[in-house]
CSV table of C-alpha atoms in Angstrom, one decimal:
chain,number,residue,atom,x,y,z
V,1,MET,CA,0.0,-0.1,0.0
V,2,LYS,CA,1.4,3.5,-0.9
V,3,LYS,CA,2.5,5.5,2.0
V,4,ILE,CA,0.2,8.4,2.8
V,5,ALA,CA,1.8,11.7,2.5
V,6,LEU,CA,1.9,13.9,5.9
V,7,HIS,CA,-0.2,16.6,4.7
V,8,TRP,CA,-3.0,14.3,3.8
V,9,LYS,CA,-2.6,12.5,7.3
V,10,ILE,CA,-2.8,16.0,8.8
V,11,ILE,CA,-6.1,16.7,6.9
V,12,ILE,CA,-7.4,13.4,8.0
V,13,GLY,CA,-6.6,14.2,11.5
V,14,LEU,CA,-8.1,17.6,11.4
V,15,VAL,CA,-11.4,16.3,9.8
V,16,LEU,CA,-11.8,13.6,12.5
V,17,GLY,CA,-11.2,16.2,15.1
V,18,ILE,CA,-14.1,18.2,13.6
V,19,VAL,CA,-16.2,15.3,13.2
V,20,TRP,CA,-15.5,14.3,16.8
V,21,ALA,CA,-16.2,17.9,18.1
V,22,LEU,CA,-19.5,17.6,16.3
V,23,ILE,CA,-20.7,14.3,17.5
V,24,SER,CA,-19.5,15.3,21.2
V,25,SER,CA,-21.5,18.6,20.9
V,26,GLN,CA,-24.4,16.6,19.6
V,27,LEU,CA,-24.3,14.2,22.5
V,28,GLY,CA,-23.2,16.5,25.3
V,29,TRP,CA,-19.7,15.0,25.6
V,30,SER,CA,-17.9,18.4,25.1
V,31,GLN,CA,-16.7,18.6,28.9
V,32,PHE,CA,-15.2,15.0,28.2
V,33,THR,CA,-13.5,16.1,25.1
V,34,ILE,CA,-12.0,19.4,26.8
V,35,ASP,CA,-10.8,17.2,29.9
V,36,TRP,CA,-9.3,14.3,28.2
V,37,ILE,CA,-8.6,15.1,24.5
V,38,ALA,CA,-8.0,18.9,24.3
V,39,PRO,CA,-4.8,18.5,26.7
V,40,PHE,CA,-2.9,17.0,23.8
V,41,GLY,CA,-3.6,19.9,21.4
V,42,LYS,CA,-2.3,22.2,24.1
V,43,ILE,CA,1.0,19.8,24.2
V,44,PHE,CA,1.3,20.5,20.5
V,45,ILE,CA,1.0,24.3,21.0
V,46,ASN,CA,3.6,24.2,23.7
V,47,LEU,CA,5.9,22.3,21.5
V,48,LEU,CA,5.5,24.6,18.8
V,49,LYS,CA,6.2,27.6,21.1
V,50,LEU,CA,9.0,25.8,22.8
V,51,ILE,CA,10.7,25.6,19.3
V,52,ALA,CA,9.6,29.0,17.9
V,53,VAL,CA,11.7,31.5,19.6
V,54,PRO,CA,15.1,29.6,19.4
V,55,LEU,CA,14.3,28.6,15.8
V,56,VAL,CA,13.7,32.3,14.8
V,57,LEU,CA,16.5,33.7,16.7
V,58,PHE,CA,19.0,31.2,15.2
V,59,SER,CA,17.3,31.5,11.7
V,60,ILE,CA,17.7,35.2,11.7
V,61,ILE,CA,21.3,35.2,12.7
V,62,SER,CA,22.0,32.5,10.0
V,63,GLY,CA,20.2,34.2,7.4
V,64,VAL,CA,21.9,37.7,7.9
V,65,ALA,CA,25.5,36.1,8.4
V,66,ASN,CA,25.2,34.3,5.3
V,67,LEU,CA,24.6,37.1,3.1
V,68,GLY,CA,28.4,37.3,2.8
V,69,ASP,CA,31.1,40.0,3.2
V,70,PRO,CA,29.1,43.4,3.4
V,71,ALA,CA,31.7,44.8,1.2
V,72,SER,CA,31.1,42.1,-1.4
V,73,LEU,CA,27.4,42.7,-1.2
V,74,GLY,CA,27.6,46.2,-3.1
V,75,ARG,CA,24.9,47.9,-4.9
V,76,MET,CA,23.1,44.8,-5.9
V,77,GLY,CA,22.8,43.3,-2.4
V,78,GLY,CA,21.3,46.5,-1.0
V,79,LYS,CA,18.9,46.7,-3.8
V,80,THR,CA,17.8,43.1,-3.3
V,81,LEU,CA,17.3,43.4,0.6
V,82,LEU,CA,15.5,46.7,0.1
V,83,ALA,CA,13.1,45.3,-2.7
V,84,TYR,CA,12.3,42.2,-0.7
V,85,LEU,CA,11.6,44.3,2.3
V,86,LEU,CA,9.4,46.7,0.3
V,87,THR,CA,7.4,43.6,-1.3
V,88,THR,CA,6.9,42.3,2.1
V,89,VAL,CA,5.5,45.4,3.7
V,90,LEU,CA,3.5,45.8,0.8
V,91,ALA,CA,1.9,42.4,1.1
V,92,VAL,CA,1.4,42.7,4.8
V,93,GLY,CA,-0.4,46.3,3.9
V,94,MET,CA,-2.3,44.3,1.5
V,95,GLY,CA,-3.6,41.7,4.0
V,96,LEU,CA,-4.5,44.2,6.6
V,97,THR,CA,-6.5,46.3,4.0
V,98,MET,CA,-8.3,43.2,3.0
V,99,VAL,CA,-9.3,42.0,6.4
V,100,ASN,CA,-10.3,45.3,7.8
V,101,LEU,CA,-12.3,46.1,4.9
V,102,ILE,CA,-14.3,42.7,4.6
V,103,LYS,CA,-14.2,41.9,8.7
V,104,PRO,CA,-14.6,38.2,8.3
V,105,GLY,CA,-14.4,37.8,12.0
V,106,LYS,CA,-17.5,40.0,12.4
V,107,LEU,CA,-19.6,37.8,10.0
V,108,ILE,CA,-20.8,35.4,12.7
V,109,ASP,CA,-23.5,35.7,15.4
V,110,GLU,CA,-22.9,38.2,18.2
V,111,GLN,CA,-23.5,35.8,21.1
V,112,SER,CA,-20.8,33.5,19.7
V,113,ARG,CA,-18.3,36.5,19.5
V,114,ILE,CA,-19.3,37.6,23.2
V,115,ASP,CA,-18.4,34.2,24.4
V,116,ASN,CA,-15.2,34.1,22.6
V,117,ARG,CA,-14.5,37.5,24.1
V,118,ILE,CA,-15.2,36.3,27.5
V,119,SER,CA,-13.0,33.4,27.2
V,120,TYR,CA,-10.2,35.7,25.8
V,121,GLU,CA,-10.4,38.0,29.1
V,122,ILE,CA,-10.4,34.9,31.4
V,123,TRP,CA,-7.2,33.7,29.3
V,124,ALA,CA,-5.6,37.1,29.4
V,125,ALA,CA,-6.0,37.4,33.3
V,126,GLU,CA,-4.8,33.9,33.7
V,127,GLU,CA,-1.6,34.2,31.6
V,128,GLY,CA,-0.9,37.8,32.7
V,129,TYR,CA,-1.6,39.7,29.6
V,130,VAL,CA,-3.2,43.3,29.3
V,131,ILE,CA,-6.6,43.3,27.4
V,132,LYS,CA,-5.8,44.9,24.2
V,133,ASP,CA,-8.6,47.2,23.6
V,134,GLY,CA,-8.8,48.4,27.3
V,135,ILE,CA,-12.5,47.1,27.6
V,136,ASN,CA,-13.3,44.4,30.0
V,137,TYR,CA,-16.6,42.5,29.7
V,138,LEU,CA,-16.1,40.8,33.0
V,139,GLN,CA,-16.9,44.1,34.7
V,140,ASP,CA,-20.4,43.9,33.5
V,141,PRO,CA,-22.6,41.8,35.8
V,142,GLU,CA,-24.4,40.6,32.7
V,143,PHE,CA,-21.4,39.3,31.0
V,144,MET,CA,-19.9,38.0,34.3
V,145,ASP,CA,-23.2,35.5,34.5
V,146,ARG,CA,-22.3,34.2,31.2
V,147,ALA,CA,-18.8,33.8,32.1
V,148,ARG,CA,-19.8,31.7,34.9
V,149,GLU,CA,-21.7,29.5,32.7
V,150,ILE,CA,-19.1,28.9,30.1
V,151,SER,CA,-16.2,28.5,32.7
V,152,ASP,CA,-15.6,26.9,36.1
V,153,LEU,CA,-14.7,30.1,37.6
V,154,THR,CA,-16.5,31.6,40.5
V,155,LYS,CA,-17.9,35.1,40.6
V,156,SER,CA,-15.1,36.1,42.8
V,157,ASP,CA,-12.4,34.7,40.6
V,158,LEU,CA,-14.0,36.7,37.8
V,159,GLN,CA,-13.9,39.9,39.8
V,160,ASP,CA,-10.3,39.2,40.6
V,161,ALA,CA,-9.3,38.7,37.0
V,162,SER,CA,-11.1,41.8,35.8
V,163,MET,CA,-9.5,44.0,38.6
V,164,ASN,CA,-6.0,42.4,38.0
V,165,ASP,CA,-6.5,43.4,34.2
V,166,LYS,CA,-7.3,46.9,35.2
V,167,MET,CA,-4.1,47.3,37.4
V,168,LYS,CA,-1.9,45.8,34.6
V,169,ALA,CA,-3.5,48.3,32.1
V,170,ALA,CA,-2.9,51.3,34.3
V,171,ASP,CA,0.8,50.2,34.9
V,172,ALA,CA,1.4,49.5,31.1
V,173,THR,CA,0.3,53.1,30.3
V,174,LYS,CA,1.9,55.0,33.2
V,175,ASP,CA,4.9,57.0,32.2
V,176,ALA,CA,4.8,55.9,28.4
V,177,GLY,CA,6.2,58.4,26.2
V,178,PRO,CA,5.7,58.8,22.2
V,179,LEU,CA,8.7,56.8,21.5
V,180,GLN,CA,8.0,53.8,24.0
V,181,PRO,CA,7.3,51.4,21.3
V,182,LEU,CA,10.8,52.0,19.8
V,183,VAL,CA,12.2,51.8,23.3
V,184,ASP,CA,10.5,48.4,23.8
V,185,ILE,CA,12.1,46.8,20.8
V,186,VAL,CA,15.6,47.1,22.3
V,187,PRO,CA,16.1,44.6,25.1
V,188,ASP,CA,18.1,45.5,28.3
V,189,ASN,CA,18.5,42.0,29.0
V,190,PHE,CA,18.3,39.6,26.3
V,191,PHE,CA,17.7,36.6,28.4
V,192,SER,CA,14.7,38.0,29.8
V,193,SER,CA,13.5,38.8,26.4
V,194,LEU,CA,13.8,35.1,25.7
V,195,ALA,CA,11.8,34.1,28.8
V,196,ASP,CA,8.9,36.3,27.9
V,197,ASN,CA,6.9,35.5,24.9
V,198,GLY,CA,5.4,38.8,24.6
V,199,LEU,CA,8.9,40.3,23.7
V,200,MET,CA,9.5,38.5,20.5
V,201,LEU,CA,10.5,41.7,18.7
V,202,GLN,CA,13.4,42.2,21.0
V,203,VAL,CA,14.5,38.7,20.2
V,204,ILE,CA,14.3,39.6,16.4
V,205,PHE,CA,16.1,42.9,17.2
V,206,PHE,CA,19.0,40.8,19.1
V,207,GLY,CA,19.1,38.2,16.0
V,208,LEU,CA,19.6,41.3,13.5
V,209,PHE,CA,22.0,43.2,15.5
V,210,PHE,CA,24.1,39.7,16.0
V,211,GLY,CA,23.9,38.7,12.5
V,212,ILE,CA,25.0,42.3,11.0
V,213,SER,CA,27.9,42.5,13.2
V,214,MET,CA,29.0,39.1,12.2
V,215,LEU,CA,29.1,40.3,8.6
V,216,PHE,CA,31.8,43.0,9.9
V,217,ILE,CA,34.4,40.4,11.2
V,218,ASP,CA,36.8,38.6,9.4
V,219,GLN,CA,35.2,35.5,8.0
V,220,LYS,CA,37.9,33.2,9.1
V,221,LYS,CA,37.4,34.3,12.7
V,222,VAL,CA,33.6,34.2,12.7
V,223,ALA,CA,33.5,30.8,10.5
V,224,PRO,CA,33.1,28.7,13.9
V,225,VAL,CA,30.4,30.7,15.0
V,226,THR,CA,28.5,30.6,11.8
V,227,LYS,CA,28.9,26.8,11.6
V,228,ALA,CA,27.5,26.6,15.1
V,229,VAL,CA,24.6,28.8,14.5
V,230,ASP,CA,23.8,26.8,11.3
V,231,GLY,CA,24.3,23.6,13.0
V,232,ILE,CA,21.9,24.7,15.8
V,233,MET,CA,19.3,26.0,13.4
V,234,GLU,CA,19.2,22.6,11.6
V,235,VAL,CA,18.6,20.9,14.8
V,236,PHE,CA,15.4,23.1,15.7
V,237,LEU,CA,14.4,22.7,12.1
V,238,LYS,CA,14.6,18.8,12.8
V,239,MET,CA,12.6,19.3,16.1
V,240,VAL,CA,9.9,21.0,13.9
V,241,ASP,CA,10.0,18.0,11.6
V,242,PHE,CA,9.6,15.5,14.3
V,243,THR,CA,6.7,17.6,15.9
V,244,MET,CA,5.1,17.6,12.6
V,245,GLN,CA,5.3,13.8,12.2
V,246,ALA,CA,3.1,13.7,15.2
V,247,ALA,CA,0.9,16.5,13.9
V,248,PRO,CA,-1.9,14.3,12.7
V,249,PHE,CA,-2.9,13.1,16.3
V,250,PHE,CA,-2.1,16.4,17.9
V,251,VAL,CA,-4.2,18.4,15.2
V,252,PHE,CA,-7.1,16.1,16.1
V,253,ALA,CA,-6.7,16.7,19.6
V,254,LEU,CA,-6.5,20.5,19.0
V,255,LEU,CA,-9.4,20.9,16.7
V,256,ALA,CA,-11.7,18.7,18.8
V,257,GLY,CA,-10.7,20.7,21.8
V,258,VAL,CA,-10.9,24.0,20.4
V,259,VAL,CA,-14.3,23.6,18.6
V,260,SER,CA,-15.7,21.8,21.7
V,261,GLN,CA,-14.5,24.7,23.9
V,262,MET,CA,-16.0,27.4,21.7
V,263,ALA,CA,-19.2,25.6,20.9
V,264,GLY,CA,-19.9,23.6,23.9
V,265,ASN,CA,-23.0,21.5,23.4
V,266,ASP,CA,-24.5,23.9,21.1
V,267,ILE,CA,-24.0,22.4,17.7
V,268,GLY,CA,-25.2,25.7,16.0
V,269,LYS,CA,-22.0,27.5,17.2
V,270,VAL,CA,-20.0,25.0,15.3
V,271,VAL,CA,-21.6,26.0,12.1
V,272,GLU,CA,-21.0,29.7,13.0
V,273,ILE,CA,-17.3,29.0,13.5
V,274,PHE,CA,-16.9,27.6,10.0
V,275,LYS,CA,-19.1,30.3,8.5
V,276,GLY,CA,-16.5,32.8,9.7
V,277,LEU,CA,-13.5,30.4,8.5
V,278,SER,CA,-15.0,30.3,5.4
V,279,TRP,CA,-14.9,34.3,4.9
V,280,TYR,CA,-11.5,34.3,6.4
V,281,SER,CA,-10.2,31.7,3.7
V,282,LEU,CA,-11.8,34.2,1.0
V,283,THR,CA,-10.4,37.0,2.4
V,284,VAL,CA,-6.7,35.4,2.3
V,285,PHE,CA,-7.3,34.0,-1.3
V,286,GLY,CA,-8.5,37.3,-2.2
V,287,GLY,CA,-5.2,39.1,-1.0
V,288,LEU,CA,-3.1,36.3,-2.4
V,289,ALA,CA,-4.7,36.6,-5.7
V,290,LEU,CA,-4.3,40.4,-5.8
V,291,MET,CA,-0.5,40.0,-5.2
V,292,ILE,CA,-0.1,37.5,-7.9
V,293,PHE,CA,-2.3,38.7,-10.7
V,294,VAL,CA,-2.3,42.5,-10.0
V,295,ILE,CA,0.7,43.8,-7.8
V,296,TYR,CA,3.4,41.8,-9.4
V,297,PRO,CA,2.6,42.3,-13.0
V,298,LEU,CA,2.2,46.1,-12.0
V,299,VAL,CA,5.7,46.1,-10.7
V,300,PHE,CA,6.8,44.4,-13.8
V,301,LYS,CA,4.9,46.8,-16.0
V,302,ILE,CA,6.6,49.9,-14.1
V,303,PHE,CA,10.2,48.7,-13.8
V,304,VAL,CA,10.7,45.8,-16.4
V,305,ARG,CA,8.3,46.5,-19.2
V,306,LYS,CA,9.8,44.0,-21.5
V,307,VAL,CA,7.5,41.0,-20.5
V,308,SER,CA,3.8,40.9,-21.4
V,309,TYR,CA,1.2,39.9,-18.7
V,310,PHE,CA,0.7,36.5,-19.9
V,311,GLY,CA,4.4,36.1,-20.9
V,312,PHE,CA,5.0,36.3,-17.4
V,313,PHE,CA,2.8,33.6,-16.2
V,314,ARG,CA,3.7,31.3,-18.8
V,315,ALA,CA,7.5,31.7,-18.0
V,316,MET,CA,6.9,31.1,-14.2
V,317,GLY,CA,4.3,28.5,-14.7
V,318,PRO,CA,6.5,25.5,-13.7
V,319,ALA,CA,7.6,27.0,-10.7
V,320,GLN,CA,4.3,28.3,-9.6
V,321,THR,CA,3.0,24.8,-10.0
V,322,LEU,CA,5.7,23.0,-8.1
V,323,ALA,CA,5.5,25.8,-5.2
V,324,PHE,CA,1.5,25.0,-5.0
V,325,SER,CA,2.1,21.2,-4.9
V,326,THR,CA,5.1,21.2,-2.4
V,327,SER,CA,4.2,24.4,-0.2
V,328,SER,CA,8.2,25.0,0.0
V,329,SER,CA,10.0,27.9,-1.6
V,330,ALA,CA,13.3,26.1,-0.7
V,331,ALA,CA,12.1,22.7,-2.6
V,332,THR,CA,11.0,25.1,-5.6
V,333,LEU,CA,14.2,27.1,-5.7
V,334,PRO,CA,15.8,24.9,-8.6
V,335,VAL,CA,12.8,25.3,-10.6
V,336,THR,CA,12.5,29.1,-10.0
V,337,MET,CA,16.2,29.5,-10.8
V,338,GLU,CA,15.6,27.6,-14.1
V,339,CYS,CA,12.4,29.5,-15.0
V,340,VAL,CA,13.9,32.9,-14.4
V,341,GLU,CA,17.0,32.3,-16.3
V,342,ASP,CA,15.7,30.4,-19.2
V,343,ASN,CA,12.3,31.9,-19.7
V,344,LEU,CA,12.6,35.3,-18.4
V,345,GLY,CA,16.2,35.8,-19.3
V,346,VAL,CA,17.6,37.0,-16.1
V,347,ASP,CA,21.4,36.6,-16.1
V,348,LYS,CA,22.7,33.9,-13.8
V,349,LYS,CA,24.8,36.3,-12.0
V,350,VAL,CA,21.5,37.9,-10.7
V,351,THR,CA,19.6,34.6,-9.9
V,352,SER,CA,22.5,32.7,-8.2
V,353,PHE,CA,22.4,35.8,-5.7
V,354,VAL,CA,18.9,37.1,-5.5
V,355,LEU,CA,16.8,33.9,-5.6
V,356,PRO,CA,18.6,32.1,-2.7
V,357,ILE,CA,18.2,35.3,-0.5
V,358,GLY,CA,14.6,35.3,-1.5
V,359,ALA,CA,13.8,31.8,-0.5
V,360,THR,CA,15.3,32.6,3.1
V,361,VAL,CA,14.0,36.2,3.6
V,362,ASN,CA,11.2,36.8,1.1
V,363,MET,CA,8.0,35.5,2.6
V,364,ASP,CA,5.4,37.8,1.2
V,365,GLY,CA,2.6,35.2,1.0
V,366,THR,CA,3.1,34.1,4.6
V,367,CYS,CA,3.4,37.7,5.8
V,368,LEU,CA,0.1,38.5,4.1
V,369,TYR,CA,-1.7,35.5,5.7
V,370,GLN,CA,-0.4,36.1,9.1
V,371,ALA,CA,-1.8,39.7,9.1
V,372,VAL,CA,-5.1,38.5,8.0
V,373,ALA,CA,-5.0,35.6,10.5
V,374,VAL,CA,-4.1,37.8,13.6
V,375,VAL,CA,-6.9,40.4,12.6
V,376,PHE,CA,-9.5,37.8,11.8
V,377,LEU,CA,-8.8,35.9,15.4
V,378,ALA,CA,-9.1,39.5,17.0
V,379,GLN,CA,-12.5,40.2,15.2
V,380,LEU,CA,-13.7,36.8,16.0
V,381,HIS,CA,-13.1,37.5,19.7
V,382,MET,CA,-14.5,41.0,19.6
V,383,ILE,CA,-11.1,42.8,20.0
V,384,ASP,CA,-10.6,46.0,18.1
V,385,LEU,CA,-6.9,46.2,17.4
V,386,THR,CA,-5.6,49.9,17.2
V,387,LEU,CA,-3.7,51.2,14.2
V,388,GLY,CA,-0.5,50.9,16.5
V,389,GLN,CA,-1.3,47.3,17.2
V,390,GLN,CA,-1.7,46.5,13.7
V,391,LEU,CA,1.5,48.2,12.8
V,392,THR,CA,3.2,45.9,15.4
V,393,ILE,CA,1.8,43.0,13.3
V,394,VAL,CA,3.4,44.5,10.1
V,395,LEU,CA,6.6,44.9,11.9
V,396,THR,CA,6.9,41.6,13.6
V,397,ALA,CA,5.6,39.7,10.4
V,398,THR,CA,8.1,41.4,8.3
V,399,LEU,CA,11.0,40.9,10.6
V,400,ALA,CA,10.0,37.3,11.4
V,401,SER,CA,9.8,36.4,7.7
V,402,ILE,CA,13.6,36.8,7.8
V,403,GLY,CA,13.5,33.7,10.2
V,404,SER,CA,10.9,31.9,8.6
V,405,ALA,CA,12.2,28.8,7.0
V,406,ALA,CA,11.2,28.0,3.6
V,407,VAL,CA,9.5,24.7,4.3
V,408,PRO,CA,5.9,23.5,4.8
V,409,SER,CA,4.2,24.7,8.2
V,410,ALA,CA,6.9,27.2,9.0
V,411,GLY,CA,4.4,29.9,8.6
V,412,LEU,CA,2.2,28.2,11.5
V,413,VAL,CA,5.2,28.7,13.9
V,414,MET,CA,5.6,32.3,12.7
V,415,LEU,CA,1.9,32.9,13.3
V,416,ILE,CA,2.6,31.8,17.0
V,417,ILE,CA,5.1,34.7,17.3
V,418,VAL,CA,3.0,37.3,15.6
V,419,LEU,CA,-0.1,36.4,18.0
V,420,GLU,CA,2.2,36.5,21.0
V,421,SER,CA,3.6,40.1,19.8
V,422,VAL,CA,0.2,41.5,20.3
V,423,GLY,CA,-0.7,39.5,23.4
V,424,LEU,CA,-3.3,37.2,21.9
V,425,ASN,CA,-3.7,33.5,22.6
V,426,PRO,CA,-1.3,31.5,20.2
V,427,ALA,CA,-3.8,28.5,20.9
V,428,TRP,CA,-6.2,30.3,18.4
V,429,ILE,CA,-4.3,28.7,15.6
V,430,GLY,CA,-6.4,25.7,16.0
V,431,ILE,CA,-9.5,27.7,14.7
V,432,ILE,CA,-7.8,28.5,11.3
V,433,PHE,CA,-5.9,24.9,11.0
V,434,PRO,CA,-8.6,23.2,9.1
V,435,VAL,CA,-8.0,25.4,5.9
V,436,ASP,CA,-4.3,26.1,6.7
V,437,ARG,CA,-2.8,23.4,4.3
V,438,ILE,CA,-4.6,24.8,1.3
V,439,LEU,CA,-3.6,28.4,2.2
V,440,ASP,CA,-0.1,27.3,2.7
V,441,MET,CA,0.1,26.0,-1.0
V,442,CYS,CA,-1.3,29.3,-2.3
V,443,ARG,CA,0.9,31.4,-0.3
V,444,THR,CA,3.9,29.8,-1.4
V,445,VAL,CA,3.0,30.4,-5.1
V,446,VAL,CA,3.0,34.1,-3.8
V,447,ASN,CA,6.5,33.8,-2.3
V,448,VAL,CA,7.9,32.3,-5.5
V,449,THR,CA,6.2,34.9,-7.7
V,450,GLY,CA,7.6,37.6,-5.6
V,451,ASP,CA,11.2,36.2,-5.7
V,452,ALA,CA,10.9,36.1,-9.5
V,453,THR,CA,9.6,39.6,-9.8
V,454,VAL,CA,12.2,41.1,-7.5
V,455,SER,CA,15.2,39.1,-9.3
V,456,SER,CA,13.7,40.5,-12.8
V,457,VAL,CA,13.6,44.2,-11.4
V,458,ILE,CA,17.3,43.9,-10.2
V,459,ALA,CA,18.4,42.3,-13.4
V,460,LYS,CA,16.8,45.1,-15.3
V,461,GLY,CA,18.5,47.7,-13.2
V,462,GLU,CA,21.9,46.2,-13.6
V,463,GLY,CA,21.5,45.8,-17.3
V,464,LEU,CA,21.3,41.9,-16.9
V,465,PHE,CA,17.7,41.3,-18.3
V,466,ASN,CA,17.6,39.7,-21.6
V,467,TYR,CA,14.1,38.5,-22.2
V,468,ASN,CA,13.2,37.1,-25.7
V,469,PRO,CA,9.4,37.0,-26.0
V,470,ASN,CA,9.8,34.5,-28.8
V,471,LYS,CA,11.2,31.9,-26.8
V,472,ALA,CA,8.7,29.4,-25.4
V,473,PRO,CA,9.1,28.0,-22.0
V,474,ASP,CA,10.8,24.7,-21.7
V,475,GLU,CA,8.0,22.3,-22.0
V,476,ALA,CA,10.3,19.3,-21.5
V,477,PHE,CA,11.0,20.4,-18.1
V,478,ASP,CA,10.0,17.5,-15.6
V,479,ILE,CA,8.6,19.0,-12.4
V,480,GLU,CA,8.3,15.7,-10.6
V,481,GLU,CA,11.9,15.0,-11.4
V,482,ASN,CA,13.1,18.2,-9.7
V,483,SER,CA,10.5,18.0,-6.6
């Protein structure tokens, strides 16, 4: 019997988890599911959180340090990094625009969102987080009664939780100046930053600072450090791989627990959850489609000009197809290089430098999806994120993309980082997990298309772009052979 691929096992696990949640909701077994199955989902989240911070740290250091001697990077290196940074910010901005216009999290019934909000406030109080929008539903007697119904906390516990949040909010805002967000990015104690999940931007800052400093040291002296960092990063990637091997079971437990906790014994709430999930998926698809079919061709039209709209997609078809099937920018890299060199006419001097960097630091699709996912989850829990908090999402998603490994499911780890950066519950990834795989395939196509676009723009600027519109893409290219 042919071995079932991991992603199909994960899909089977999540489907079974949803089916189990529906059955337990119908039969009144939700408490059993929460007590005996959901904890394994929490173990899965804890494993991902355990790996996420050191993986991001060492991936960022490795990615920056391996850019090479800063003197040798020259003009092309500066242009490349700037171009990738701009496309990433553009993608996150597109995601935030789409999710704020469509508001997919607000398209489910209000009572479900109120219950979600109450659960969020209870979680924030237990974990020591400040309520993001400064509103506390637990201070309203009407909602406190509902909170007692959906939790096992007493009235006095809930009152303590609401007052605790109020005190934390006051402490957080006291003596805060206009540049406090900038001050907060620079740690005074790096090890404290590692221990506090809410200080992820400080870890990213340290990783960038460390990696850039390595660039300015003689390569012979810094080689052992580079080798050690690369080796440690590979160990953490292997830990992700081991965790994902057990993901089918963990995903079953996670989905069963999350859906049961949100729905209780009311099966109608399950329907509402997936109604919101459908709108979320359409929002992400819409943003990714705009990046592929509008934004990148527009960049081509402005900066390259030589390639027609359909000519670009004919040239990149094999790479985009492989990206969709593998969900991996790294696995697609050889195909991307061949398409960009042979079909678009970009000189090998550019592709050999720009595309490997792109596979490491350019995660446009992933960043767009993270922006939509975080705001959607906030909307689902009646949390109104301010412009400043949404800009934090932009900054965290952009910087974390440098440390996002170009492999399937890496975006899931990065999403935990982004959620924690704005004080939201990382366990909420279970809500969007059912559609993550198909969205992962689509956002990898965006990543690869972005790599091709940037490399073509750089080549045009360097006079190394030799596109021949009469040359057809290599139809004999065997995608399967290179996958």
